[in-house]
PDB file of C-alpha atoms in Angstrom:
ATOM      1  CA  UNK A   1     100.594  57.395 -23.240  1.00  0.00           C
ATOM      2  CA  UNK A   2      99.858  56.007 -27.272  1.00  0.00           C
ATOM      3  CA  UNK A   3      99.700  52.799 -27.530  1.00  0.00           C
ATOM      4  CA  UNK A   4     102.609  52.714 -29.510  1.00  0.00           C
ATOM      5  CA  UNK A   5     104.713  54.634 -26.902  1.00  0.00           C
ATOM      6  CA  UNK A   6     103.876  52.304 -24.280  1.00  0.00           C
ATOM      7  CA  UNK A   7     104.802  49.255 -27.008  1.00  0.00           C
ATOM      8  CA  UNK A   8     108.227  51.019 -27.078  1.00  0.00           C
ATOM      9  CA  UNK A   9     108.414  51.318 -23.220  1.00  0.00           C
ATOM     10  CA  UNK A  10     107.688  47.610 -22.362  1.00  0.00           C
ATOM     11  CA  UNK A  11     110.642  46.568 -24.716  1.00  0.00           C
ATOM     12  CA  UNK A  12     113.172  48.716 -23.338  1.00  0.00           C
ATOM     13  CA  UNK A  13     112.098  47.064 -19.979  1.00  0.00           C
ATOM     14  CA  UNK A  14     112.593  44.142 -21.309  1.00  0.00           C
ATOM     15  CA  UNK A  15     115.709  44.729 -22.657  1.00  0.00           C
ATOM     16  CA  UNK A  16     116.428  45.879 -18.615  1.00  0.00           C
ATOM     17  CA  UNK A  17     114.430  43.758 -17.034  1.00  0.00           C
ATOM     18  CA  UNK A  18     117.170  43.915 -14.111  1.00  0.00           C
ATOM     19  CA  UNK A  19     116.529  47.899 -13.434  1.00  0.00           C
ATOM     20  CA  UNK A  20     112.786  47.726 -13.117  1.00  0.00           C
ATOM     21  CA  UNK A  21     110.738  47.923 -10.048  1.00  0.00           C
ATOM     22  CA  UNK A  22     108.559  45.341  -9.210  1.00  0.00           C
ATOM     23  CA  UNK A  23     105.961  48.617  -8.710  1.00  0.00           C
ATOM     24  CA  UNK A  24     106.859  49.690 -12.584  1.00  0.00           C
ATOM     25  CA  UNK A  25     106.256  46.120 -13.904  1.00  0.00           C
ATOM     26  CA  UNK A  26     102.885  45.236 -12.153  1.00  0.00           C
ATOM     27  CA  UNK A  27     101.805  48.532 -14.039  1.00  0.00           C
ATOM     28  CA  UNK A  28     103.187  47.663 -17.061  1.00  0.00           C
ATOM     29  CA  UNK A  29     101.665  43.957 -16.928  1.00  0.00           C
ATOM     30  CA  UNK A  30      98.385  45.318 -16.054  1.00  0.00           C
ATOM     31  CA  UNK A  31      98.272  47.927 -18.633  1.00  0.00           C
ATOM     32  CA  UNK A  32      98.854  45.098 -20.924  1.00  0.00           C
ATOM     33  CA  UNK A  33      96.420  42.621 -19.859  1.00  0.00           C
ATOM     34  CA  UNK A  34      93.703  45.385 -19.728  1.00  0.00           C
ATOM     35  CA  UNK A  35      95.113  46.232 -23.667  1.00  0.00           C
ATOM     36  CA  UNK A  36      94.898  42.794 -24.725  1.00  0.00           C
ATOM     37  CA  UNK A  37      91.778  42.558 -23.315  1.00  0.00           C
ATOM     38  CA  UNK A  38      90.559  45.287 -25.241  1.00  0.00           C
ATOM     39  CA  UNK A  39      91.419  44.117 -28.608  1.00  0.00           C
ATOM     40  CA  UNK A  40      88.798  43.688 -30.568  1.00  0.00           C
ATOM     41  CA  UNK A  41      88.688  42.156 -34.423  1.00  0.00           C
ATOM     42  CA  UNK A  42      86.747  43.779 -36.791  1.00  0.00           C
ATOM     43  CA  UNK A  43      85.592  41.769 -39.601  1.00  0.00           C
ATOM     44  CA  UNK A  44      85.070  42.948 -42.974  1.00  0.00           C
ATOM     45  CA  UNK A  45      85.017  41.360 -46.155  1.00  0.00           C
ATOM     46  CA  UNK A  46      87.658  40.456 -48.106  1.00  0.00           C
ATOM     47  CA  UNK A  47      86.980  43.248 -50.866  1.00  0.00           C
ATOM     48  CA  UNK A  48      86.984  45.796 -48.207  1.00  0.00           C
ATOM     49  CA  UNK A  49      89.542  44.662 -45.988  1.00  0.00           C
ATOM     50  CA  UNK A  50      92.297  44.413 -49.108  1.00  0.00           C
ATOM     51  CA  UNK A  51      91.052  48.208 -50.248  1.00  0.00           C
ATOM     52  CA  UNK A  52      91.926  49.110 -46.317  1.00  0.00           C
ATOM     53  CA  UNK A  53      95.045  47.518 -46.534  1.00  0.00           C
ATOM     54  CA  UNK A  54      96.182  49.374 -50.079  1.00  0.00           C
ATOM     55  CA  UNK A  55      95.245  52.494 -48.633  1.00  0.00           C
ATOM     56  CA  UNK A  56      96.424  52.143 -45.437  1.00  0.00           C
ATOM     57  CA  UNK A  57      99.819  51.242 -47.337  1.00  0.00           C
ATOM     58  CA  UNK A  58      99.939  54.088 -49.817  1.00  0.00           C
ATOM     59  CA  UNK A  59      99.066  56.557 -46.772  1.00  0.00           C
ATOM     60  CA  UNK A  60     102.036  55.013 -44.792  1.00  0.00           C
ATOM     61  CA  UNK A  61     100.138  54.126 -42.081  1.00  0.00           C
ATOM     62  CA  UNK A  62      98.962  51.468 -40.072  1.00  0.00           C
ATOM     63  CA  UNK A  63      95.368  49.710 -40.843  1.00  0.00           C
ATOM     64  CA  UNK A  64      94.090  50.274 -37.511  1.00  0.00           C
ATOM     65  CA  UNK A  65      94.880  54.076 -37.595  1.00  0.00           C
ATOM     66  CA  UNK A  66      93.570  54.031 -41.025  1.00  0.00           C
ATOM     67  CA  UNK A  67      89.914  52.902 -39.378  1.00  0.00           C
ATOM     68  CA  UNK A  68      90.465  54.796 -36.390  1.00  0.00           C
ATOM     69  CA  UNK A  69      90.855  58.360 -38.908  1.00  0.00           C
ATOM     70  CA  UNK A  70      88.200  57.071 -41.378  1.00  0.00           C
ATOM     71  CA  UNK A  71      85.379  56.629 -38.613  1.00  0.00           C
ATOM     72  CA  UNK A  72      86.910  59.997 -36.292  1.00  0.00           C
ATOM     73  CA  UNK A  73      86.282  61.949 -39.859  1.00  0.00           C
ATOM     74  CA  UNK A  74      83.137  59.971 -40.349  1.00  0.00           C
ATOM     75  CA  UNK A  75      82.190  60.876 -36.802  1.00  0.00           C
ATOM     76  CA  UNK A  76      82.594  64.205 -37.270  1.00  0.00           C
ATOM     77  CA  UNK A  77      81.010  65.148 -40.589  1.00  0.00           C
ATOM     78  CA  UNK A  78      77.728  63.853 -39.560  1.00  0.00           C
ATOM     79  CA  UNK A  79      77.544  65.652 -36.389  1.00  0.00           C
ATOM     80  CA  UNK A  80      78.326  62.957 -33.558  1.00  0.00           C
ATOM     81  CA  UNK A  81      81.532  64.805 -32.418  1.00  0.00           C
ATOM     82  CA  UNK A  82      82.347  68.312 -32.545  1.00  0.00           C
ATOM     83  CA  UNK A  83      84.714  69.626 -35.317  1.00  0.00           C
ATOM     84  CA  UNK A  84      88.155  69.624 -33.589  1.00  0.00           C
ATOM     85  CA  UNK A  85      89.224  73.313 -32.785  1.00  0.00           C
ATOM     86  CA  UNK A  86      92.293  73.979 -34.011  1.00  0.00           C
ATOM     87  CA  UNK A  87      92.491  74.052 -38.503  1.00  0.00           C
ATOM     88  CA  UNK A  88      95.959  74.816 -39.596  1.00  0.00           C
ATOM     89  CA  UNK A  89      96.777  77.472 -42.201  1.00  0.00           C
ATOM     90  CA  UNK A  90      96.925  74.659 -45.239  1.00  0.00           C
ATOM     91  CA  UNK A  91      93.391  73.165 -44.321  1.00  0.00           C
ATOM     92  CA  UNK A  92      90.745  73.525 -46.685  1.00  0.00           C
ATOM     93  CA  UNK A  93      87.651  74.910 -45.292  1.00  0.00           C
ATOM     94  CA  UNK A  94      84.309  74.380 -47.192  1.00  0.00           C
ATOM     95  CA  UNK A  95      81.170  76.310 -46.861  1.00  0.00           C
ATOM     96  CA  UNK A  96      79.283  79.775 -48.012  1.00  0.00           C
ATOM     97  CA  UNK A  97      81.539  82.473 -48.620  1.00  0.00           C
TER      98      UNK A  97
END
């Protein structure tokens, strides 16, 4: 489940708090805790964290998904994780040909 899914999922519980199983909220509290936990800041400067922010606005997506994309890319153009499998038909494809 994205993060963003579950975000979704622990409002409408909210919003029907009455209908949920004590069993359904202990796992919803914990999955919580454990993502709050989890959060981590990452600091950059303020040059580089207003260039994120601009981009991440013009791309229409968040700043963290931004990163997350930039560094996945970054990850996999230098060899640390294999080149995803599926390219669809509009991808551009570099190389000898």
């Amino acid at each position: 489940m994205s993060r963003h899914h579950f975000v979704y999922e622990l409002e409408r519980v909210a919003d029907r708090i009455a209908d949920a199983s004590r069993a359904d909220l202990q796992v919803m509290l914990r999955r919580a805790a454990l993502m709050l936990r989890n959060v981590g800041g990452l600091s950059l400067d303020p040059y580089t964290d207003e260039v994120l922010r601009g981009l991440a606005g013009e791309m229409g997506k968040p700043k963290p998904a931004l990163l997350e994309m930039i560094v996945s890319e970054w990850l996999v153009a230098n060899a640390y994780l294999p080149v995803p499998r599926a390219l669809d038909e509009d991808s551009a494809v570099e190389g000898n040909g």
